[in-house]
Amino acid sequence: MRKDSLKTFLKENKKLIIIIISVVLVLALGSTALGLFVNVGIDVDISSIEKVGTDTVVVPAANGEPLSLYKPDGNGGISSEPFKILAFTDTHFDTYRKKGKYTMEYMVANIQREKPDLVVFVGDIVTSSSNRKRAEQIAEVMEKLEVYWVTVLGNHEGDNFRSISREKFIEIYSSYPHCLIDSGKKITSDNEEVWGNGNTQINVLTEGGVVSQSLFFIDSGNRVSKEDAQTLNIDTESYDFVKESQIKWYEERVEALPIGTKSMIFVHIPLPEYQEAEDDAGKNPDGTFDYEATSAKGTKVLFGKSRESVSASDYNSGFFDSIVSKGSTQAVICGHDHVNNYRILYKNVLLCYNRSSGYSSYSVVTNGMSDKLEQGASIYYVNQDGTLSFGDIINRDYFDDTEVMKLY
């Protein structure tokens, strides 16, 4: 078409062209709006999930004592068998349904196979935008499985304006019968309201009604507030930290336990001392450690690798110092850093990374560290004497991950 002919065509069809462009723009904007505000669900058929069931007994909180759990012995008493906790972290159920389908499929299958006494989610479980439906689906899946569960919030729950709030996540989850989150506000002895959502304490009982382990679930926030950043002189992009009121609440709850009672903490964002522990242990270039060595400070790596730096808050609020001082907590379990999965004994406290579980976010494959996927879960056994034993699940050892690998 000659230039003069093109000009004539455009002039004669100006209105039509404007209409076509307007329609295209409306369709594009409509599609974008749909993605922004329509709830996107997880690709899962909940009706087809076979229940696991549980014989775990729940003793409701009463008279200032937290909720307790125990395994029955079949004769009306409490079993002395290990209490089994199966934990997932960073499932990142987002709008990328294809990968999320495999995350859900393997998560459900792991629960069905392991038959845990309690399932724990260590944060960043439901992420991205328009996520209320996905939050409800997680709870509905756990109800269908009929297994008790708890979650802590990660840094990505509620981190954009199209997400439900952190408070709403806890409100939704705690409304389901098998979810054991305490959604109520906590108050310290000096009447200070404890910061965060879903801070929870649960006692595990063993034979004779003895508390073998007290489990603490702590909200570590997402990004530091502008006010805290200014007051503490840290970057506004810093990850958040466990607040003074939470530390006081933890200390008071530990002090209320029978003397000598052991405890463990689940928190999404690692404490700054994780990096101290790594540095003292001495990391090899490939992320491994000398597993036979013990440092001059008594630091010893028991398991795993560190393949990314510790993404802790820029501010150290002193939570770990409190943990060491109180002498109750023997293990801190976090998520957050997807390609770290170690257990390091540091100052007589095990600093643990739960194995990352989700396929939608970064991994050793996306980071070019391996040609094999390493997502899975971690197992924590609470023994009768309060000591801990550990298990590690890598999904590819149980499932053919050929199809999910094609998505990378």
Coordinates of C-alpha atoms in Angstrom, one line a residue:
M1 CA 0.0 0.0 0.0
R2 CA 1.4 3.4 -1.0
K3 CA 1.9 6.1 1.6
D4 CA -0.8 8.3 0.2
S5 CA -3.2 5.4 0.1
L6 CA -2.4 4.5 3.8
K7 CA -3.1 8.1 4.8
T8 CA -6.5 8.0 3.0
F9 CA -7.4 4.7 4.7
L10 CA -6.5 6.0 8.1
K11 CA -8.4 9.2 7.6
E12 CA -11.5 7.4 6.3
N13 CA -11.5 4.8 9.0
K14 CA -10.4 6.9 12.0
K15 CA -13.4 6.1 14.1
L16 CA -13.2 2.4 13.4
I17 CA -9.5 2.4 14.4
I18 CA -10.3 4.2 17.6
I19 CA -13.0 1.8 18.5
I20 CA -10.7 -1.2 17.8
I21 CA -7.9 0.3 19.9
S22 CA -10.4 1.1 22.7
V23 CA -11.8 -2.5 22.7
V24 CA -8.2 -3.9 22.9
L25 CA -7.3 -1.7 25.8
V26 CA -10.5 -2.5 27.7
L27 CA -9.9 -6.3 27.2
A28 CA -6.3 -5.9 28.4
L29 CA -7.3 -3.8 31.4
G30 CA -10.1 -6.3 32.2
S31 CA -7.7 -9.2 32.0
T32 CA -5.2 -7.4 34.3
A33 CA -8.0 -6.5 36.8
L34 CA -9.2 -10.1 36.8
G35 CA -5.7 -11.3 37.7
L36 CA -5.4 -8.6 40.4
F37 CA -8.7 -9.1 42.2
V38 CA -10.2 -12.5 41.4
N39 CA -9.1 -15.2 43.9
V40 CA -6.9 -17.8 42.3
G41 CA -7.2 -21.2 43.8
I42 CA -4.7 -24.0 44.2
D43 CA -5.1 -26.8 41.6
V44 CA -6.4 -29.5 44.0
D45 CA -9.4 -31.7 44.2
I46 CA -10.1 -31.7 47.9
S47 CA -13.0 -34.2 47.6
S48 CA -10.6 -36.9 46.4
I49 CA -8.2 -36.6 49.3
E50 CA -8.2 -39.6 51.6
K51 CA -8.2 -38.8 55.3
V52 CA -5.4 -39.8 57.6
G53 CA -7.1 -39.2 60.9
T54 CA -5.4 -38.8 64.2
D55 CA -5.5 -40.3 67.7
T56 CA -3.8 -37.2 69.1
V57 CA -5.7 -35.9 72.1
V58 CA -6.2 -32.2 72.7
V59 CA -6.4 -30.8 76.2
P60 CA -7.9 -27.3 76.0
A61 CA -6.1 -24.4 77.5
A62 CA -7.4 -23.6 81.0
N63 CA -6.4 -21.8 84.2
G64 CA -3.5 -20.0 82.6
E65 CA -2.1 -23.2 81.1
P66 CA -1.7 -23.5 77.3
L67 CA -3.4 -26.1 75.2
S68 CA -1.7 -29.5 75.4
L69 CA -1.4 -32.5 73.1
Y70 CA -0.6 -36.2 73.8
K71 CA -0.6 -39.6 72.1
P72 CA -3.0 -42.1 73.9
D73 CA -1.6 -45.4 74.9
G74 CA -4.8 -47.3 74.2
N75 CA -5.5 -48.0 77.8
G76 CA -6.8 -44.6 78.9
G77 CA -3.3 -43.2 79.6
I78 CA -0.7 -41.2 77.8
S79 CA 1.8 -43.0 75.5
S80 CA 5.5 -42.8 76.0
E81 CA 6.1 -43.2 72.3
P82 CA 7.8 -40.3 70.4
F83 CA 5.5 -37.4 69.4
K84 CA 5.9 -36.9 65.6
I85 CA 5.9 -33.4 64.1
L86 CA 5.9 -33.1 60.3
A87 CA 6.9 -29.6 59.1
F88 CA 6.7 -27.8 55.8
T89 CA 7.9 -24.4 54.9
D90 CA 7.8 -22.0 52.0
T91 CA 5.2 -23.8 50.0
H92 CA 4.5 -20.5 48.3
F93 CA 1.0 -21.3 47.1
D94 CA 0.7 -18.4 44.7
T95 CA -0.9 -17.8 41.3
Y96 CA 1.4 -20.1 39.5
R97 CA -0.9 -23.1 39.6
K98 CA 1.1 -25.6 37.6
K99 CA 4.0 -25.8 40.1
G100 CA 1.6 -25.3 43.1
K101 CA -0.2 -28.4 42.0
Y102 CA 2.9 -30.6 42.7
T103 CA 3.6 -28.8 45.9
M104 CA 0.1 -29.7 47.2
E105 CA 0.2 -33.2 45.8
Y106 CA 3.5 -34.1 47.5
M107 CA 2.6 -32.3 50.7
V108 CA -0.7 -34.3 51.0
A109 CA 1.1 -37.6 50.1
N110 CA 3.8 -37.0 52.7
I111 CA 1.2 -36.4 55.4
Q112 CA -0.7 -39.5 54.4
R113 CA 2.5 -41.6 54.4
E114 CA 4.0 -40.2 57.6
K115 CA 0.8 -40.0 59.7
P116 CA 2.2 -37.3 62.0
D117 CA 0.7 -36.3 65.4
L118 CA 1.0 -32.7 64.4
V119 CA 1.7 -30.8 61.1
V120 CA 3.5 -27.5 61.3
F121 CA 3.8 -24.9 58.6
V122 CA 6.9 -22.6 59.1
G123 CA 5.7 -19.6 57.1
D124 CA 5.3 -18.3 53.5
I125 CA 2.6 -20.9 53.0
V126 CA 0.1 -18.8 51.0
T127 CA 1.7 -15.9 49.1
S128 CA 1.2 -13.4 46.3
S129 CA -2.1 -11.6 45.5
S130 CA -5.8 -12.4 45.7
N131 CA -5.1 -15.3 48.1
R132 CA -8.1 -15.7 50.4
K133 CA -9.3 -18.7 48.5
R134 CA -5.9 -20.4 48.7
A135 CA -5.7 -19.8 52.4
E136 CA -9.2 -21.4 52.8
Q137 CA -8.1 -24.3 50.6
I138 CA -5.1 -25.1 52.8
A139 CA -7.3 -25.2 55.9
E140 CA -9.9 -27.3 54.0
V141 CA -7.2 -29.8 52.9
M142 CA -6.1 -30.2 56.5
E143 CA -9.7 -30.7 57.6
K144 CA -10.1 -33.4 55.0
L145 CA -6.9 -35.1 56.2
E146 CA -8.2 -34.7 59.8
V147 CA -4.8 -34.0 61.2
Y148 CA -4.0 -31.3 63.7
W149 CA -1.9 -28.4 62.5
V150 CA -0.3 -25.1 63.3
T151 CA 1.3 -22.4 61.3
V152 CA 3.5 -19.3 61.8
L153 CA 3.3 -16.4 59.4
G154 CA 6.2 -15.8 57.0
N155 CA 7.4 -12.5 55.5
H156 CA 5.3 -13.0 52.4
E157 CA 1.9 -13.4 54.0
G158 CA 0.1 -10.1 53.5
D159 CA 3.1 -8.4 51.9
N160 CA 1.2 -6.7 49.0
F161 CA -2.0 -4.6 48.9
R162 CA -4.0 -7.4 47.0
S163 CA -3.3 -9.9 49.8
I164 CA -5.5 -10.5 52.8
S165 CA -4.0 -9.1 56.0
R166 CA -1.8 -11.1 58.3
E167 CA -4.5 -10.9 61.0
K168 CA -7.0 -12.3 58.5
F169 CA -4.8 -15.3 57.7
I170 CA -4.8 -16.2 61.4
E171 CA -8.5 -15.5 61.7
I172 CA -9.3 -17.8 58.8
Y173 CA -7.0 -20.6 59.8
S174 CA -8.0 -20.6 63.5
S175 CA -11.7 -20.9 62.6
Y176 CA -11.1 -24.6 61.4
P177 CA -11.4 -27.4 64.0
H178 CA -8.0 -29.0 63.4
C179 CA -6.0 -25.8 63.4
L180 CA -4.5 -25.2 66.9
I181 CA -3.4 -21.6 66.4
D182 CA -4.3 -19.3 69.3
S183 CA -5.6 -16.3 67.5
G184 CA -6.2 -14.3 70.7
K185 CA -4.0 -11.4 71.7
K186 CA -1.4 -12.2 74.4
I187 CA -0.7 -9.9 77.3
T188 CA 2.5 -9.8 79.4
S189 CA 2.5 -9.6 83.2
D190 CA 2.8 -5.8 83.0
N191 CA -0.3 -5.6 80.8
E192 CA 1.6 -5.0 77.5
E193 CA -0.1 -6.4 74.4
V194 CA 2.2 -8.8 72.6
W195 CA 3.1 -7.8 69.1
G196 CA 2.2 -10.1 66.2
N197 CA -0.5 -12.5 65.0
G198 CA -0.8 -16.1 66.0
N199 CA 1.9 -16.3 68.7
T200 CA 1.1 -19.6 70.3
Q201 CA 2.3 -22.0 72.9
I202 CA 1.4 -25.7 72.9
N203 CA 2.6 -28.3 75.4
V204 CA 3.3 -31.9 74.4
L205 CA 2.6 -34.4 77.2
T206 CA 4.2 -37.8 77.8
E207 CA 3.5 -40.7 80.2
G208 CA 2.2 -39.5 83.5
G209 CA 1.1 -36.1 82.1
V210 CA 4.6 -34.7 82.2
V211 CA 5.3 -31.9 79.8
S212 CA 8.0 -33.4 77.5
Q213 CA 8.2 -30.3 75.3
S214 CA 6.7 -26.9 75.0
L215 CA 6.3 -25.7 71.4
F216 CA 6.4 -22.0 70.7
F217 CA 5.2 -20.5 67.4
I218 CA 6.4 -16.9 66.9
D219 CA 5.4 -14.3 64.4
S220 CA 8.6 -12.8 63.0
G221 CA 6.8 -10.2 60.8
N222 CA 7.7 -9.3 57.2
R223 CA 9.6 -6.1 56.6
V224 CA 10.6 -3.7 59.4
S225 CA 8.2 -0.8 59.9
K226 CA 9.3 2.7 58.8
E227 CA 9.1 3.8 62.5
D228 CA 11.4 1.0 63.6
A229 CA 13.8 1.6 60.8
Q230 CA 14.1 5.2 61.7
T231 CA 14.4 4.5 65.5
L232 CA 16.9 1.7 65.1
N233 CA 18.7 3.4 62.2
I234 CA 18.4 0.4 59.9
D235 CA 17.3 0.0 56.2
T236 CA 13.6 0.1 55.6
E237 CA 14.0 -3.0 53.4
S238 CA 15.4 -5.0 56.3
Y239 CA 13.4 -8.1 57.3
D240 CA 11.5 -7.7 60.6
F241 CA 12.5 -9.1 64.0
V242 CA 11.0 -10.6 67.1
K243 CA 9.8 -7.7 69.3
E244 CA 10.5 -7.0 72.9
S245 CA 7.0 -7.8 74.0
Q246 CA 7.2 -11.2 72.3
I247 CA 10.5 -11.9 74.1
K248 CA 8.9 -11.0 77.4
W249 CA 5.9 -13.2 76.7
Y250 CA 8.2 -16.1 75.8
E251 CA 10.3 -15.6 78.9
E252 CA 7.2 -15.6 81.2
R253 CA 5.7 -18.7 79.5
V254 CA 9.0 -20.5 80.0
E255 CA 9.2 -19.5 83.6
A256 CA 5.7 -20.9 84.1
L257 CA 6.8 -24.3 82.9
P258 CA 7.9 -27.0 85.4
I259 CA 11.6 -26.6 86.1
G260 CA 13.8 -28.3 83.5
T261 CA 11.1 -28.5 80.8
K262 CA 12.5 -28.4 77.3
S263 CA 11.1 -26.4 74.5
M264 CA 11.4 -25.6 70.8
I265 CA 10.6 -22.6 68.7
F266 CA 9.2 -22.3 65.2
V267 CA 9.7 -18.9 63.6
H268 CA 9.9 -18.1 59.9
I269 CA 12.8 -15.5 59.6
P270 CA 16.1 -16.8 61.0
L271 CA 17.7 -15.1 63.9
P272 CA 21.0 -13.2 63.3
E273 CA 22.8 -15.9 65.3
Y274 CA 22.3 -18.3 62.4
Q275 CA 25.0 -16.4 60.6
E276 CA 27.2 -16.3 63.7
A277 CA 26.9 -20.1 64.0
E278 CA 27.8 -20.6 60.3
D279 CA 30.8 -18.4 60.6
D280 CA 32.0 -20.1 63.7
A281 CA 31.6 -23.5 62.2
G282 CA 33.4 -22.6 59.0
K283 CA 31.6 -23.2 55.7
N284 CA 33.2 -24.8 52.6
P285 CA 32.7 -23.2 49.2
D286 CA 30.1 -25.8 48.2
G287 CA 28.0 -25.1 51.3
T288 CA 29.1 -28.2 53.3
F289 CA 30.8 -28.2 56.6
D290 CA 33.3 -30.4 58.5
Y291 CA 30.7 -32.5 60.2
E292 CA 33.3 -34.1 62.5
A293 CA 34.7 -30.9 63.9
T294 CA 33.7 -28.9 66.9
S295 CA 34.8 -25.3 67.2
A296 CA 36.6 -23.7 70.2
K297 CA 33.2 -22.2 71.1
G298 CA 31.5 -25.6 71.0
T299 CA 29.8 -25.0 67.6
K300 CA 29.1 -28.2 65.7
V301 CA 27.2 -28.9 62.4
L302 CA 25.1 -32.0 62.7
F303 CA 23.5 -32.0 59.3
G304 CA 23.0 -30.2 56.0
K305 CA 24.3 -27.4 53.8
S306 CA 24.3 -23.6 53.6
R307 CA 24.0 -22.4 50.1
E308 CA 22.9 -18.8 50.6
S309 CA 23.6 -16.2 53.2
V310 CA 21.3 -15.9 56.2
S311 CA 18.6 -13.4 55.5
A312 CA 18.0 -12.3 59.0
S313 CA 16.9 -8.8 60.2
D314 CA 19.5 -6.1 60.2
Y315 CA 18.5 -5.6 63.9
N316 CA 19.3 -8.0 66.6
S317 CA 16.5 -7.8 69.2
G318 CA 18.2 -10.1 71.7
F319 CA 15.8 -13.0 71.3
F320 CA 18.6 -15.6 71.1
D321 CA 20.3 -14.2 74.2
S322 CA 17.0 -14.7 76.0
I323 CA 16.8 -18.2 74.7
V324 CA 20.3 -19.1 75.9
S325 CA 19.7 -17.3 79.3
K326 CA 16.4 -19.2 80.0
G327 CA 18.0 -22.6 79.2
S328 CA 14.8 -24.2 78.1
T329 CA 14.8 -24.1 74.3
Q330 CA 16.9 -26.7 72.7
A331 CA 16.0 -26.0 69.1
V332 CA 14.9 -23.1 66.9
I333 CA 13.4 -24.0 63.5
C334 CA 13.0 -21.5 60.7
G335 CA 12.3 -21.3 57.0
H336 CA 12.8 -18.3 54.7
D337 CA 16.1 -19.2 53.0
H338 CA 15.0 -21.9 50.6
V339 CA 18.4 -23.5 49.8
N340 CA 19.6 -23.8 53.4
N341 CA 18.7 -27.0 55.3
Y342 CA 21.1 -27.5 58.2
R343 CA 21.2 -28.1 61.9
I344 CA 24.0 -26.4 63.8
L345 CA 24.5 -26.7 67.6
Y346 CA 25.5 -23.2 68.7
K347 CA 25.7 -22.2 72.4
N348 CA 23.9 -25.4 73.2
V349 CA 20.9 -24.5 71.0
L350 CA 20.2 -26.2 67.7
L351 CA 19.7 -23.7 65.0
C352 CA 17.7 -25.5 62.3
Y353 CA 16.5 -24.8 58.8
N354 CA 13.4 -26.7 57.9
R355 CA 13.6 -28.2 54.4
S356 CA 11.9 -26.0 51.9
S357 CA 8.7 -27.5 50.4
G358 CA 7.4 -25.4 47.5
Y359 CA 8.1 -25.5 43.8
S360 CA 6.9 -22.0 42.8
S361 CA 9.7 -20.0 44.3
Y362 CA 13.5 -20.2 43.9
S363 CA 15.4 -23.4 44.6
V364 CA 18.8 -25.1 44.1
V365 CA 17.7 -25.7 40.4
T366 CA 16.7 -22.1 39.6
N367 CA 19.8 -20.9 41.4
G368 CA 22.0 -23.2 39.2
M369 CA 23.3 -25.1 42.2
S370 CA 22.0 -28.6 41.2
D371 CA 20.2 -30.3 38.4
K372 CA 18.0 -32.2 40.9
L373 CA 15.1 -30.7 42.9
E374 CA 15.5 -31.0 46.7
Q375 CA 12.1 -29.8 48.0
G376 CA 10.5 -31.9 50.8
A377 CA 9.8 -31.6 54.5
S378 CA 11.4 -32.1 57.9
I379 CA 10.4 -34.4 60.8
Y380 CA 10.9 -33.7 64.5
Y381 CA 10.4 -36.4 67.1
V382 CA 9.8 -35.4 70.7
N383 CA 11.0 -38.3 72.8
Q384 CA 9.7 -39.2 76.2
D385 CA 12.6 -37.5 78.0
G386 CA 12.2 -34.3 76.0
T387 CA 15.1 -34.9 73.7
L388 CA 14.7 -34.5 69.9
S389 CA 15.3 -36.8 67.0
F390 CA 15.1 -35.7 63.4
G391 CA 14.1 -37.0 60.0
D392 CA 14.5 -35.5 56.5
I393 CA 12.3 -36.0 53.5
I394 CA 13.3 -35.2 49.9
N395 CA 10.3 -35.5 47.6
R396 CA 12.2 -37.1 44.7
D397 CA 13.1 -40.1 46.9
Y398 CA 9.3 -40.8 47.0
F399 CA 7.8 -39.4 43.9
D400 CA 8.7 -39.2 40.2
D401 CA 9.4 -35.5 39.7
T402 CA 10.0 -35.7 35.9
E403 CA 6.9 -33.6 35.2
V404 CA 7.6 -30.9 37.7
M405 CA 11.2 -30.6 36.4
K406 CA 9.8 -29.8 32.9
L407 CA 8.3 -26.6 34.4
Y408 CA 11.8 -25.3 35.2

